[in-house]
GROMACS .gro file of C-alpha atoms in nm:
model
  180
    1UNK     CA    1  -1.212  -1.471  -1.767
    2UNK     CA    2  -1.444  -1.193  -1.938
    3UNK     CA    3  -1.550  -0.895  -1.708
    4UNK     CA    4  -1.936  -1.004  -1.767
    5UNK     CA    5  -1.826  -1.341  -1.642
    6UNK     CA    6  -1.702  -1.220  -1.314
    7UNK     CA    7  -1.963  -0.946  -1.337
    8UNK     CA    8  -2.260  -1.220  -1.288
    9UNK     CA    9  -2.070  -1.381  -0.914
   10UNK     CA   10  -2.033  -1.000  -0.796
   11UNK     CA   11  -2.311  -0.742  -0.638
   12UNK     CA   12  -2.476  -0.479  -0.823
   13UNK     CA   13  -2.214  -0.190  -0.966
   14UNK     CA   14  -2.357   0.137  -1.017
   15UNK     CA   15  -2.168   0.336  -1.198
   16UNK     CA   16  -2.299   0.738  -1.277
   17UNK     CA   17  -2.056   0.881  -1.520
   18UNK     CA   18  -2.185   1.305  -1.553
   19UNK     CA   19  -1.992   1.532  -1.836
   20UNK     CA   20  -1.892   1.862  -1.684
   21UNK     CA   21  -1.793   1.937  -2.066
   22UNK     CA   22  -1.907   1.802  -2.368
   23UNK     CA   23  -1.538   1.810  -2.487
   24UNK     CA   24  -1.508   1.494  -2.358
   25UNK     CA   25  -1.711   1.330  -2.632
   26UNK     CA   26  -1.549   1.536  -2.904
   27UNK     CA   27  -1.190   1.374  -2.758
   28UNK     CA   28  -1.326   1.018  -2.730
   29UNK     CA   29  -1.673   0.907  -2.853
   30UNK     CA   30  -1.677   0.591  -2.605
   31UNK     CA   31  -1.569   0.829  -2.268
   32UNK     CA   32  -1.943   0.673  -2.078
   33UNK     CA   33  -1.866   0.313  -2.192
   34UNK     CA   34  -1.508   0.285  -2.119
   35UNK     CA   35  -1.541   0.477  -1.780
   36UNK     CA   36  -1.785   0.196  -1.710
   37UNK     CA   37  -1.588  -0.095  -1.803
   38UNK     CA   38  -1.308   0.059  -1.584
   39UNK     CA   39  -1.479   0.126  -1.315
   40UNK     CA   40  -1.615  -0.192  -1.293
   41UNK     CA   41  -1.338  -0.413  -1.352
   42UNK     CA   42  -1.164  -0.245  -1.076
   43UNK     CA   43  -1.450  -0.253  -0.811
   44UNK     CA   44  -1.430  -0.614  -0.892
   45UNK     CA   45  -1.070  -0.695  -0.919
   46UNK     CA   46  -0.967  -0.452  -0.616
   47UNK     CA   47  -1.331  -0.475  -0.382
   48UNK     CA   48  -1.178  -0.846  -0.265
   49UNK     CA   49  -0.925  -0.648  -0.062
   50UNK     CA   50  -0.984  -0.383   0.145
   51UNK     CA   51  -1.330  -0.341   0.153
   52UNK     CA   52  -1.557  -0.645   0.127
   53UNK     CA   53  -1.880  -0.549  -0.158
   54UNK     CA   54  -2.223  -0.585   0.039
   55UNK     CA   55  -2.458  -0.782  -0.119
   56UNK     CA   56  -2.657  -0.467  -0.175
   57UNK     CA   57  -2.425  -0.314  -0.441
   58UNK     CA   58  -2.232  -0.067  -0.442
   59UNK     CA   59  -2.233   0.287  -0.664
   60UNK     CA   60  -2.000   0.557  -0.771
   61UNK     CA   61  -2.002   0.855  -0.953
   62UNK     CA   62  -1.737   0.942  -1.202
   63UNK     CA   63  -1.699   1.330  -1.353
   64UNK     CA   64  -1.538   1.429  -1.674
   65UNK     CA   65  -1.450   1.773  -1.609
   66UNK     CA   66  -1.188   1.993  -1.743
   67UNK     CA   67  -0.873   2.136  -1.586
   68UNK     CA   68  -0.996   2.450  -1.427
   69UNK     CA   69  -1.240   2.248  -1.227
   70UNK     CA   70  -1.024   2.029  -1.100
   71UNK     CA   71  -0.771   2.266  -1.021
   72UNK     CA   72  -0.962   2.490  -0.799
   73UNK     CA   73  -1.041   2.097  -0.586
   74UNK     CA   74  -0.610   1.998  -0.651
   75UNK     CA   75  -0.628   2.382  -0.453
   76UNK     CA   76  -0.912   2.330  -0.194
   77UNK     CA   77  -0.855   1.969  -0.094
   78UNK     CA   78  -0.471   1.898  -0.168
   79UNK     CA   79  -0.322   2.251  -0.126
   80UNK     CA   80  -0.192   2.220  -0.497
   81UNK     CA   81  -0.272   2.525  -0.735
   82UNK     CA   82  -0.235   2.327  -1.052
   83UNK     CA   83  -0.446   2.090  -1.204
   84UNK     CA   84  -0.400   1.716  -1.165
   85UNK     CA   85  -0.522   1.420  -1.394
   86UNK     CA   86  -0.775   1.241  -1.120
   87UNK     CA   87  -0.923   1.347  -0.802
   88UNK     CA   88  -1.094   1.072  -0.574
   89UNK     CA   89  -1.343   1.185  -0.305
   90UNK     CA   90  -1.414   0.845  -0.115
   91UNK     CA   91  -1.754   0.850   0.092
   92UNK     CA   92  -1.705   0.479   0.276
   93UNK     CA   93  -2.057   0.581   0.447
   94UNK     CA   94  -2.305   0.323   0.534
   95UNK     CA   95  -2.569   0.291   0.369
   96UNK     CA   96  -2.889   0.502   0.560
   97UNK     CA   97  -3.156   0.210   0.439
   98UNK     CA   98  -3.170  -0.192   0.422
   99UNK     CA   99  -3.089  -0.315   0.123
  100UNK     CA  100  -2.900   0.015  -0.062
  101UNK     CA  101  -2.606   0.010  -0.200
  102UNK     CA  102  -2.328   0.140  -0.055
  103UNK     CA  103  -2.197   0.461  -0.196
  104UNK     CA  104  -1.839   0.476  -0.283
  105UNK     CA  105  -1.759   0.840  -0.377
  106UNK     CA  106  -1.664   1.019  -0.650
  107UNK     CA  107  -1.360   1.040  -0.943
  108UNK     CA  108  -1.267   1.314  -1.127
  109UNK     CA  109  -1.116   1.341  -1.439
  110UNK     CA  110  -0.955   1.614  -1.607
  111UNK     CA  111  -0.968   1.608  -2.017
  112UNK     CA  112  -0.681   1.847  -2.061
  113UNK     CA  113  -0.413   1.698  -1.827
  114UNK     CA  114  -0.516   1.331  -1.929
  115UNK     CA  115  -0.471   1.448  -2.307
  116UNK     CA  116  -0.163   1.602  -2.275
  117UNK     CA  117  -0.037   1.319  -2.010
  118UNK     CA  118  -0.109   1.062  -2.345
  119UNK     CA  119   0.065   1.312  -2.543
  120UNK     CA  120   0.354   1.280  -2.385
  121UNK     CA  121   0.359   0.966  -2.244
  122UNK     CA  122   0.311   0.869  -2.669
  123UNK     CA  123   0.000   0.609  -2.527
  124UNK     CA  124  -0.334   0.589  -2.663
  125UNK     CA  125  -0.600   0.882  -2.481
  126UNK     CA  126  -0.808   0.589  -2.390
  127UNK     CA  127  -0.565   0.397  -2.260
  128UNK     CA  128  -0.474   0.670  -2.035
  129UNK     CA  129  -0.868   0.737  -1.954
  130UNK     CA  130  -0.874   0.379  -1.850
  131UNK     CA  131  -0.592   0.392  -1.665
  132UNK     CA  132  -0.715   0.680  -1.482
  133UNK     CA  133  -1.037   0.563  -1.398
  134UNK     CA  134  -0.870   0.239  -1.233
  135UNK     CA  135  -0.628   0.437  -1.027
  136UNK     CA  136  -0.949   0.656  -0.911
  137UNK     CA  137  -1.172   0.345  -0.851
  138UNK     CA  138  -0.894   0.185  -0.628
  139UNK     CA  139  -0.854   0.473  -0.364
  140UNK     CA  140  -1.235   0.489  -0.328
  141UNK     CA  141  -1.202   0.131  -0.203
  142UNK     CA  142  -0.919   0.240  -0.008
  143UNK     CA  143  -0.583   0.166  -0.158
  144UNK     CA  144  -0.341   0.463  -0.175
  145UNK     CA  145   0.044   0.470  -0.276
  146UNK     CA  146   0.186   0.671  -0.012
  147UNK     CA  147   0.454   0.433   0.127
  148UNK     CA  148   0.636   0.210  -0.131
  149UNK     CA  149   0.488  -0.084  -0.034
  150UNK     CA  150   0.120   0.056  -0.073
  151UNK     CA  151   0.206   0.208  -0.416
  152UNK     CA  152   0.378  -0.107  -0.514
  153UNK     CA  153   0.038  -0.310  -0.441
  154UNK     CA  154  -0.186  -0.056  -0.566
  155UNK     CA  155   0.032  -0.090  -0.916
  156UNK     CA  156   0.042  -0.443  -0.936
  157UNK     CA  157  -0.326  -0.434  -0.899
  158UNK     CA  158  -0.330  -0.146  -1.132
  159UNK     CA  159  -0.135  -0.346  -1.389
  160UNK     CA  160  -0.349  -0.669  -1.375
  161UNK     CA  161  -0.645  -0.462  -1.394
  162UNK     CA  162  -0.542  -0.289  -1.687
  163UNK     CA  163  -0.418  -0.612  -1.863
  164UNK     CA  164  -0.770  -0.763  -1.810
  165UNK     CA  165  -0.913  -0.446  -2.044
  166UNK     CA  166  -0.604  -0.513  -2.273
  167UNK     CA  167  -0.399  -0.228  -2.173
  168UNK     CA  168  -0.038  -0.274  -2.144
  169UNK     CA  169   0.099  -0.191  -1.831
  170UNK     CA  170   0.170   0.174  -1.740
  171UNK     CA  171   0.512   0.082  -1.509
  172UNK     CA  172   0.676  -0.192  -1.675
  173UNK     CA  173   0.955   0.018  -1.793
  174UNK     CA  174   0.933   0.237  -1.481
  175UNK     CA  175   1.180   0.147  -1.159
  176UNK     CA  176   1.010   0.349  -0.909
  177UNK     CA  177   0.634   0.450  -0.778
  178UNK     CA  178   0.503   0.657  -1.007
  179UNK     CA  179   0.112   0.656  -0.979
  180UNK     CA  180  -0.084   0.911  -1.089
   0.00000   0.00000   0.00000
């Protein structure tokens, strides 16, 4: 089934994607489009389970930002002084007003560590992008993959997500929890 298809049966998806650096579009052209796709695909696929989508909508906000960004937040929020590939800031507020959406929070995404992540990992950069932006998208609705069997759902869901963009699966040669 297409993502428009399920798109249509589903409440409105806002998605605001803001470019802390231009760089972004220099590394990949279709950065906006493919965020959105992501994003989407995993509101859909992962808002059945925890958190039920309100017939109002729902929004997000997605930032492509660069490594010394997100490492001062890895520092503030995570007491990590490096950066990290994706930073999720989940609001789960209500929304103030009858009949707005419900704000989800914000992912952030770093351009250097996701490039040099790909790099090594030998995967396409927009595979990677995707991937991220999945990962990101599912702990603002709640899933995390801090005991084994949360990371193994959050994966599987992960994977299935991923497979409906046509993105092979990022831990089907890998034994253990490794999400981002």
């Amino acid at each position: 089934m297409s993502v428009d298809k399920l798109s249509s049966t589903f409440p409105r998806i806002t998605i605001d994607v803001r470019f802390e650096t231009l760089q972004w579009l220099e590394k990949l052209r279709k950065a906006e489009e493919l965020c959105c796709v992501a994003a989407r695909t995993a509101v859909i696929e992962g808002g059945r389970h925890p958190l039920s989508l309100p017939g109002e909508g729902v929004e997000l906000t997605v930032v492509l930002t660069d490594d010394s960004r997100i490492k001062t937040l890895n520092c503030i929020y995570r007491g990590q002084d490096k950066p990290t590939n994706v930073l999720s800031f989940p609001a789960l507020e209500e929304p103030s007003f009858l009949g707005e959406a419900l704000a989800l929070g914000d992912i952030l995404v770093a351009l250097q560590t996701t490039l040099r992540e790909a790099e090594q990992q030998a995967i396409p950069f927009a595979d990677h992008f995707c991937h991220l932006v999945v990962h990101g998208a599912l702990h603002l609705l709640g899933y995390d993959h801090q005991e084994s069997d949360a990371a193994e759902t959050m994966e599987r869901l992960e994977a299935r997500i991923l497979a409906q963009l046509g993105i092979e699966n990022p831990y089907a040669d890998i034994g253990a929890s490794t999400a981002p």
